Tab-separated table of C-alpha atoms and ligand atoms in Angstrom:
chain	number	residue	atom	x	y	z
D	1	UNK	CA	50.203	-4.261	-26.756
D	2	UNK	CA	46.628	-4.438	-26.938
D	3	UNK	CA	44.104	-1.470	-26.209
D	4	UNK	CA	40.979	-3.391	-25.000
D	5	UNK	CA	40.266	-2.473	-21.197
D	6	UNK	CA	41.123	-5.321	-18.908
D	7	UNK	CA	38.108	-7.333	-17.333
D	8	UNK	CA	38.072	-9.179	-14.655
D	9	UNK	CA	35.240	-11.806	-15.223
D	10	UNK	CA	34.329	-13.714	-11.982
D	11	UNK	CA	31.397	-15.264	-13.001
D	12	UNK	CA	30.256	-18.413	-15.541
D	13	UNK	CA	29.187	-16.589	-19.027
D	14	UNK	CA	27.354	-18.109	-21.821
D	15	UNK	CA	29.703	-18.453	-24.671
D	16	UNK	CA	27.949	-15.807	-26.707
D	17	UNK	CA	28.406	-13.496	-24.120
D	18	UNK	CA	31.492	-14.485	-23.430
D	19	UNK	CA	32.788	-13.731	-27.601
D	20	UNK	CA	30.658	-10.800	-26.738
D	21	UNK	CA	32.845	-9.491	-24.159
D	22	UNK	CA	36.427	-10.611	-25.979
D	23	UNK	CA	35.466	-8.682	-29.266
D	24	UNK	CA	36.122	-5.371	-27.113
D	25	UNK	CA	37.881	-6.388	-23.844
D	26	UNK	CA	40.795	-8.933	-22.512
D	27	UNK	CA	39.192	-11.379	-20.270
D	28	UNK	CA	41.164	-12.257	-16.626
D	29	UNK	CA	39.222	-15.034	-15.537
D	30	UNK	CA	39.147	-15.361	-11.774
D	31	UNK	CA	37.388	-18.727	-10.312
D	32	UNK	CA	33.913	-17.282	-8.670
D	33	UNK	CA	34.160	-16.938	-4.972
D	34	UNK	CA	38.037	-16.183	-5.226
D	35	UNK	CA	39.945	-12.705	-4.258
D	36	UNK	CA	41.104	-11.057	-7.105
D	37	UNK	CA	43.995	-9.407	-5.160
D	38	UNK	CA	44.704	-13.129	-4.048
D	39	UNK	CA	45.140	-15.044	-7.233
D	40	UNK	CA	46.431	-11.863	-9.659
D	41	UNK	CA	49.304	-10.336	-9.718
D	42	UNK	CA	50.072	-6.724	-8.894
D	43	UNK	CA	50.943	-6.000	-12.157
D	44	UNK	CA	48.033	-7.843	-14.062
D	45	UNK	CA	45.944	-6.134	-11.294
D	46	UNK	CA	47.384	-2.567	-12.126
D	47	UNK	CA	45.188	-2.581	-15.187
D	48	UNK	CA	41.803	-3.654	-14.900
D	49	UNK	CA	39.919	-1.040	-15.387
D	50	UNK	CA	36.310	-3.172	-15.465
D	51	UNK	CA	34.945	-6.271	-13.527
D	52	UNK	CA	31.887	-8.505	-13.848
D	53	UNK	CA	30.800	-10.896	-10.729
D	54	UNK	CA	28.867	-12.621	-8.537
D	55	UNK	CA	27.409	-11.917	-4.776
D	56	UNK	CA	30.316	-14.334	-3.814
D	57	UNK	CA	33.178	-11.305	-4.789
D	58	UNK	CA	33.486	-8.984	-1.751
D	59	UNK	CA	33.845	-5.646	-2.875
D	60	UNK	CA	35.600	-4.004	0.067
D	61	UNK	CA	38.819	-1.097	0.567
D	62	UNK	CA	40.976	-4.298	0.083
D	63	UNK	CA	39.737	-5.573	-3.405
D	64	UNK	CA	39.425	-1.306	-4.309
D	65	UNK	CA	42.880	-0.624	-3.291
D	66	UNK	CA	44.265	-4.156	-5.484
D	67	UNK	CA	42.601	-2.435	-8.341
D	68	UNK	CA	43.828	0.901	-8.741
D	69	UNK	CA	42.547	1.381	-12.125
D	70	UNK	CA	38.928	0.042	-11.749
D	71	UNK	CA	36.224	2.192	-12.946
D	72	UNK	CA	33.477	-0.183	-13.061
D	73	UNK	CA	32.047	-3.518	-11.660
D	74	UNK	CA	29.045	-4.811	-12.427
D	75	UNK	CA	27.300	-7.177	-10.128
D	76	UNK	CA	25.299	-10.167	-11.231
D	77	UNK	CA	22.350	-9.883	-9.052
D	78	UNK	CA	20.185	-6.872	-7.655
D	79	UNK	CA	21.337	-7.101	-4.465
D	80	UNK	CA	24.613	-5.569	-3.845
D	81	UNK	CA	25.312	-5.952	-0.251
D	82	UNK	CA	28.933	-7.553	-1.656
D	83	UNK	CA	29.698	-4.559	-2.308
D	84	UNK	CA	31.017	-1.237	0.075
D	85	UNK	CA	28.924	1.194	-1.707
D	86	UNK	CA	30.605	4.293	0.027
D	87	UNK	CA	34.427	3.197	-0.270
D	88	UNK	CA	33.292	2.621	-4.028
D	89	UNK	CA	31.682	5.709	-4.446
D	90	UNK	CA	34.278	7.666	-2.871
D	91	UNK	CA	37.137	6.608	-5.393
D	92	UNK	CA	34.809	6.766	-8.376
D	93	UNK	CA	34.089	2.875	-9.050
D	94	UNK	CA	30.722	2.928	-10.812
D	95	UNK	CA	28.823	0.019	-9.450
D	96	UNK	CA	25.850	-1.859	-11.991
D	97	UNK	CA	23.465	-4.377	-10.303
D	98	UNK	CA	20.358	-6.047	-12.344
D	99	UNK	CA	16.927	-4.957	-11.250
D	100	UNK	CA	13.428	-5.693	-12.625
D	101	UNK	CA	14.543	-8.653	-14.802
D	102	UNK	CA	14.239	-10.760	-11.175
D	103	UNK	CA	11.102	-9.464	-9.850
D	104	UNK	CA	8.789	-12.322	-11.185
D	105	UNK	CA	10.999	-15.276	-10.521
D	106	UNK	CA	11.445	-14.061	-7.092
D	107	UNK	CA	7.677	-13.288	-6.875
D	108	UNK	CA	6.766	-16.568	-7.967
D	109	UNK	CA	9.259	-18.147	-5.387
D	110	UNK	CA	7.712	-16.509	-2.682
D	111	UNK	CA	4.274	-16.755	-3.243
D	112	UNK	CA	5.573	-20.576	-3.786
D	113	UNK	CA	6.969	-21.010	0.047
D	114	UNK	CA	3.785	-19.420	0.843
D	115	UNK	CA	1.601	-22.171	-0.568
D	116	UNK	CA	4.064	-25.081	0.536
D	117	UNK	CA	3.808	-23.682	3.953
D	118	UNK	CA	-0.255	-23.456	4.117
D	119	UNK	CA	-1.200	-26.522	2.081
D	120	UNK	CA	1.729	-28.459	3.526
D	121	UNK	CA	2.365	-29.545	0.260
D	122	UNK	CA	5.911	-30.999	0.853
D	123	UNK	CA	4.928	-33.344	3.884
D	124	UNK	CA	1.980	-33.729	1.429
D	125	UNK	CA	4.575	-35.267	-1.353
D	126	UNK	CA	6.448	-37.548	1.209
D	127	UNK	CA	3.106	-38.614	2.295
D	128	UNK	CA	2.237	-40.380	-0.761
D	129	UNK	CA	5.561	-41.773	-1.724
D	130	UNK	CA	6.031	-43.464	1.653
D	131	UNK	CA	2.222	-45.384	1.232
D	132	UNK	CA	1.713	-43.503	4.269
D	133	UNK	CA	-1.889	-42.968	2.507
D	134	UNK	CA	-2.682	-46.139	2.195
D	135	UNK	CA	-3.512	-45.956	6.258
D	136	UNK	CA	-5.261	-43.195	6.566
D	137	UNK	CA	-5.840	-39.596	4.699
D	138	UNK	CA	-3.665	-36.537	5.053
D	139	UNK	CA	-4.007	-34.173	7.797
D	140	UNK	CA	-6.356	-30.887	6.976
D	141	UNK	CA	-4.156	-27.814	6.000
D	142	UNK	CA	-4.894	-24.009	5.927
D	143	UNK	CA	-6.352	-21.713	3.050
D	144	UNK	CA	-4.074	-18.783	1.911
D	145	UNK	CA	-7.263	-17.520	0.273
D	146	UNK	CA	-8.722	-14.508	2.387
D	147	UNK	CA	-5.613	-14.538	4.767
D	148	UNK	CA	-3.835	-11.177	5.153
D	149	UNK	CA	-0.336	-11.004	3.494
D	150	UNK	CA	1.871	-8.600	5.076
D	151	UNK	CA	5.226	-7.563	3.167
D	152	UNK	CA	8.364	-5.951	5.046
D	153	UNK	CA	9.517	-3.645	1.971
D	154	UNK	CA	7.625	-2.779	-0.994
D	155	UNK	CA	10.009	-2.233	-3.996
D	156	UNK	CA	10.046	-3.934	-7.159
D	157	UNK	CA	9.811	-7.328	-6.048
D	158	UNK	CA	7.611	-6.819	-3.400
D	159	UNK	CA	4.876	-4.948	-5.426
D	160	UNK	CA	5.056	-7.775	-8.417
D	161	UNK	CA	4.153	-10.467	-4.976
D	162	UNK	CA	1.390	-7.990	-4.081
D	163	UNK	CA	-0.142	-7.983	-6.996
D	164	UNK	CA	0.204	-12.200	-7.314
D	165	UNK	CA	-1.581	-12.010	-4.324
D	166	UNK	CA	-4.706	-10.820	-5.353
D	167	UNK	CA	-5.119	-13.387	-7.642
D	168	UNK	CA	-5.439	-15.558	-4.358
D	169	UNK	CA	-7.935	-12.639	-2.804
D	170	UNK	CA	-5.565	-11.828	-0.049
D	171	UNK	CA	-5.738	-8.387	1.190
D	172	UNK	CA	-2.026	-6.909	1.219
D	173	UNK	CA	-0.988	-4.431	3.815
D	174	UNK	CA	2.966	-3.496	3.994
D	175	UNK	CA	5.064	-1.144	5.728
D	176	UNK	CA	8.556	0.671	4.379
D	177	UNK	CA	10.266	3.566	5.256
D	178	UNK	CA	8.348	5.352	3.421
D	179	UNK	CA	4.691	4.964	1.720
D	180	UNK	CA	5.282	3.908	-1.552
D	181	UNK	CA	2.434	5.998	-4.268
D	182	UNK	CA	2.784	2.948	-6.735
D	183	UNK	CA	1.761	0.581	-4.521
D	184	UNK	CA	-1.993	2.620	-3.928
D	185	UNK	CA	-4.757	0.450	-4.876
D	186	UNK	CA	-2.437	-2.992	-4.468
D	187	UNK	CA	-1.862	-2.565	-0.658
D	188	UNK	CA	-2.401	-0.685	2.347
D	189	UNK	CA	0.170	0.641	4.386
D	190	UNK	CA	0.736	0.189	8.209
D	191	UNK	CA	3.397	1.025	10.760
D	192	UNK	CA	5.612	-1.986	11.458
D	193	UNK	CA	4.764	-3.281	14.909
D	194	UNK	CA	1.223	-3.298	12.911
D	195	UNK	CA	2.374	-5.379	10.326
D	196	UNK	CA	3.736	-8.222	12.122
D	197	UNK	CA	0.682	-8.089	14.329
D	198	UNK	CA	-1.708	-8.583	11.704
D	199	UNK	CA	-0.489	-10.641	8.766
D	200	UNK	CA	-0.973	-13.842	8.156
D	201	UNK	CA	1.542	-14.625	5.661
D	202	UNK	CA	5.041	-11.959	6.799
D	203	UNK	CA	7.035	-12.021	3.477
D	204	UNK	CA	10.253	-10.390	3.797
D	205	UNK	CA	11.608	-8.093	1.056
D	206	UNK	CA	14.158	-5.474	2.049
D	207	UNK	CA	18.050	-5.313	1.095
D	208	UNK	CA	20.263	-6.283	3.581
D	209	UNK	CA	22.429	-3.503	5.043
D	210	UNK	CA	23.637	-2.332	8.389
D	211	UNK	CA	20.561	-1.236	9.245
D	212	UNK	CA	18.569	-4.056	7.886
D	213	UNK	CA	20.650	-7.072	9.944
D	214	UNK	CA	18.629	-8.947	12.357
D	215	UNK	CA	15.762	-6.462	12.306
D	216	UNK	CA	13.371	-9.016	12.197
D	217	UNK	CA	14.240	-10.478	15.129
D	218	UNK	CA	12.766	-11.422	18.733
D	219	UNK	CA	10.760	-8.582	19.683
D	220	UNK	CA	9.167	-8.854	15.838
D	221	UNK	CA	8.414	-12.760	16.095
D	222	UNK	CA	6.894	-11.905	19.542
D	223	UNK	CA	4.326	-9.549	17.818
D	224	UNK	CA	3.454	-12.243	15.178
D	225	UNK	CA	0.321	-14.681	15.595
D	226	UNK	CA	0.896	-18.130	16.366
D	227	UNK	CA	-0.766	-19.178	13.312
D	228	UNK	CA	1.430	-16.894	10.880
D	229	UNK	CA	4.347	-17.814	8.223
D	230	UNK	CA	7.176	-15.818	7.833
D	231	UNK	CA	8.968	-16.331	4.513
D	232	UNK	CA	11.935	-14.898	3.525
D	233	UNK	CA	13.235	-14.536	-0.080
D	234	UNK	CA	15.369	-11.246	0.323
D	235	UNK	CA	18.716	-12.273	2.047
D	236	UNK	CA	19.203	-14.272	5.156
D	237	UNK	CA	20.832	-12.088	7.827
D	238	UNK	CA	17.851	-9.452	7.880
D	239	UNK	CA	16.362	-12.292	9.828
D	240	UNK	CA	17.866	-12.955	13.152
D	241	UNK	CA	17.778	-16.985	12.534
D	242	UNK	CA	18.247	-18.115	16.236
D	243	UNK	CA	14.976	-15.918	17.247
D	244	UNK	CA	13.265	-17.630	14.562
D	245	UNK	CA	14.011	-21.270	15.324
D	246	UNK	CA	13.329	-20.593	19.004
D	247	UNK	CA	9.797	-18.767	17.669
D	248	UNK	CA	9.673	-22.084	15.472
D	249	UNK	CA	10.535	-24.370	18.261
D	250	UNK	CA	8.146	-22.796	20.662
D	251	UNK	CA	5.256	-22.875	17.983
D	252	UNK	CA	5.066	-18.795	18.287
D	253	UNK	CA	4.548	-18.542	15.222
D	254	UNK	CA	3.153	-21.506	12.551
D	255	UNK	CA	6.181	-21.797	10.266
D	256	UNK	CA	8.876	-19.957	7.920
D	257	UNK	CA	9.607	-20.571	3.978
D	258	UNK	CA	13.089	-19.726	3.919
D	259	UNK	CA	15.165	-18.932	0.136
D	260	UNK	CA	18.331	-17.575	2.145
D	261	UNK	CA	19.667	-17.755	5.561
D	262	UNK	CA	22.214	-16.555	7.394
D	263	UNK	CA	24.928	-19.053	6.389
D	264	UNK	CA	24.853	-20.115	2.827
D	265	UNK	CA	25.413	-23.252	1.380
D	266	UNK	CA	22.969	-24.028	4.428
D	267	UNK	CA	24.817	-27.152	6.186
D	268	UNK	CA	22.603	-30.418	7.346
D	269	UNK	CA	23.453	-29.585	11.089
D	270	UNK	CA	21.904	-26.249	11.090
D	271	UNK	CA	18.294	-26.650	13.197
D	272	UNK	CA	16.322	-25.358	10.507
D	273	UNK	CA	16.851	-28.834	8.570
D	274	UNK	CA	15.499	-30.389	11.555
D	275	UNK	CA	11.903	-28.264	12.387
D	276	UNK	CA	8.976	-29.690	10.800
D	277	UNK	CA	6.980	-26.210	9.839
D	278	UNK	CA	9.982	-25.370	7.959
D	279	UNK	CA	10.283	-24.976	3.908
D	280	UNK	CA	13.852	-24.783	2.276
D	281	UNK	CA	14.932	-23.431	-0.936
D	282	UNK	CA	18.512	-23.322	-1.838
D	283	UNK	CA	18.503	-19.255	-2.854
D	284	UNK	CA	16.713	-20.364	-6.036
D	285	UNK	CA	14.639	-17.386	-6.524
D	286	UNK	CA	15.838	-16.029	-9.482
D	287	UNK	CA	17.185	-19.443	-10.631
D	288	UNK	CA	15.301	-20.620	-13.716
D	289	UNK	CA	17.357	-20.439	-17.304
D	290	UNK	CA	15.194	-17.459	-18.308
D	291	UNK	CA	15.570	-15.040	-15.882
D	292	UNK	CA	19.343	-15.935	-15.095
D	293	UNK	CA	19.903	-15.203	-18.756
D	294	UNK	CA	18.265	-11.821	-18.524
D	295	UNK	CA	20.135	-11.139	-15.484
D	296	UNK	CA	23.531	-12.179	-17.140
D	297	UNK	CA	22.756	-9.935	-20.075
D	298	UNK	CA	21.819	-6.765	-18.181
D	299	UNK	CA	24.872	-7.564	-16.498
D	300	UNK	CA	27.203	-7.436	-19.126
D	301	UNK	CA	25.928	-4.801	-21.224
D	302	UNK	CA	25.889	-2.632	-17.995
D	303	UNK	CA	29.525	-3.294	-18.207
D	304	UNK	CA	30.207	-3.104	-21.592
D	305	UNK	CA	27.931	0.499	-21.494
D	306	UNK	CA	29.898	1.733	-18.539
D	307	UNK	CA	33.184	0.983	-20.374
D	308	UNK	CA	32.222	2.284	-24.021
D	309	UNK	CA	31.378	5.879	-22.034
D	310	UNK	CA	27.193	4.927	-22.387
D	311	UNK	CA	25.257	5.273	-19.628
D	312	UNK	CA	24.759	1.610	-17.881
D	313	UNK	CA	20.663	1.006	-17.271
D	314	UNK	CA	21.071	-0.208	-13.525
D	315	UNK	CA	23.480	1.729	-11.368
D	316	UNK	CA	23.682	1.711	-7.910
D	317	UNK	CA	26.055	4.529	-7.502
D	318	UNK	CA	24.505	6.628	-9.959
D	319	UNK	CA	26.448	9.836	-8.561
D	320	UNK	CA	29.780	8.366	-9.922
D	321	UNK	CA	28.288	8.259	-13.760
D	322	UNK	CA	27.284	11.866	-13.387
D	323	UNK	CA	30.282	13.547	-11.767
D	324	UNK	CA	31.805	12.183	-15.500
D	325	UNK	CA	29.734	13.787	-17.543
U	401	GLV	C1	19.919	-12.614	-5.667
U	401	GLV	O1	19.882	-12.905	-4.522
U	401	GLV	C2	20.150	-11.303	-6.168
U	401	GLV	O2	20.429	-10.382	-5.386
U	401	GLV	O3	20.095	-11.135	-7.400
């Protein structure tokens, strides 16, 4: 019988990574998006002792209790809000995640929604292809330059947009739970009903948890100018999406560049396809080949660092690697 650890891998590998992984573990491919505890059997199940997946794998008491012997599972993305940290935690499952690797793509995406929103550069596109120019010039848009960006959360991601910003002269004020001593010099901090009162450009970047759902929502829109952009590249529920296409709708606030939203694949019926001052990304922003293939590395040697006894660079439950040593 063989003594490499049993991984489940629920997500698509390079094949490099993939003979990476098979030198020192047996693969148990489950399709991404499926239940391990659905498609495995009890007895394959018995002995996985590692997993690697996507967002898509819920990481609940259910999928703990199918996998008695799982010690670690390491999530390709940073966010982790897949997973039930505390139900983890509590029965020793090491969970890995993939900071810093994302910041820029994400950064870029942002600041990207940001410019499409101002400069109306996608109505700008269909413009010209229709020969709608050929009658007449395009409407005047809006500078970004000057404006005041305001970010919900400053963390990794949201310092690296901060500091994109000031390439664009836009002073950056931000609030988070607490004040954040690496972001001194790049932005000033405010309290929150400040925040939305004031900026310009409302970028969201804050996890999604229990406390985080729907806390931008009514009351927050209400506080923002009429001629302010929200964009949100974090994750789609922190937004309360029918408050925001009713503050779209009602022209309370100028617009929204959207990466995620509360139902994803977005479908064509949802309202949001339908509002003009709206800009759509399908949860691209750490899509491009490079940074996915950073992220899929980190990934994998987290897991392959958790299971070889080596501390993994990104954990999430960092308490569960030190009660081992
Ligand atoms: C993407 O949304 C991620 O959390 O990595």
């Amino acid at each position: 019988m063989s003594q490499k650890p049993k991984i489940i891998v629920s997500v698509t590998l390079p094949p490099d990574l993939r003979d990476r992984l098979a030198a020192s573990c047996d693969i148990i491919d489950v399709p991404v998006g499926q239940r391990p505890e659905e498609v495995l059997s009890a007895e394959t199940r018995a002995q996985v002792s590692g997993m690697v997946c996507t967002m898509k794998t819920k990481i609940d008491t259910g999928l703990l209790e199918a996998l008695p012997a799982l010690t670690v599972s390491s999530n390709f993305a940073v966010g982790f809000d897949n997973v039930d940290v505390a139900a983890a935690t509590s029965r020793k499952v090491l969970i890995c995640n993939t900071p810093r690797v994302l910041d820029g793509a994400v950064a870029d995406v942002t600041i990207g929604l940001m410019l499409c929103l101002a400069r109306n550069l996608v109505a700008g596109d269909a413009f010209v292809r229709s020969g709608a120019w050929t009658k007449g010039a395009f409407p005047l848009t809006r500078d970004i330059r000057g404006k005041t960006l305001g970010l919900l959360g400053m963390g990794r991601i949201g310092r690296v947009v901060a500091r994109t910003a000031q390439a664009f002269d836009m002073p950056v004020i931000y609030h988070n739970r607490r004040e954040d001593p690496e972001a001194k010099g790049l932005a000033t901090y405010v309290g929150r009903d400040e925040l939305f009162k004031t900026s310009e450009v409302l970028s969201v970047h804050i996890p999604l948890s229990a406390e985080t759902r729907h806390s931008v929502g009514k009351r927050e829109l209400s506080l923002m100018k009429p001629t302010a952009y929200l964009i949100n590249t974090a994750r789609g529920p922190v937004v309360d999406e029918a408050a925001l296409i009713e503050a779209l709708r009602a022209g309370s606030i100028a617009g929204a560049g959207l990466d995620v939203m509360e139902q994803e694949p977005l479908p064509a019926s949802s309202p949001l396809c339908e509002l003009p001052n709206v800009v759509l990304q399908a949860h691209v922003g750490s899509a491009t080949h490079e940074t996915r293939r950073a992220m899929i590395d980190l990934a994998v040697n987290n897991l392959l660092d958790a299971l070889g006894g080596k501390q993994p660079v990104a954990m999430v439950n960092p308490e569960v690697w030190r009660a081992r040593a």
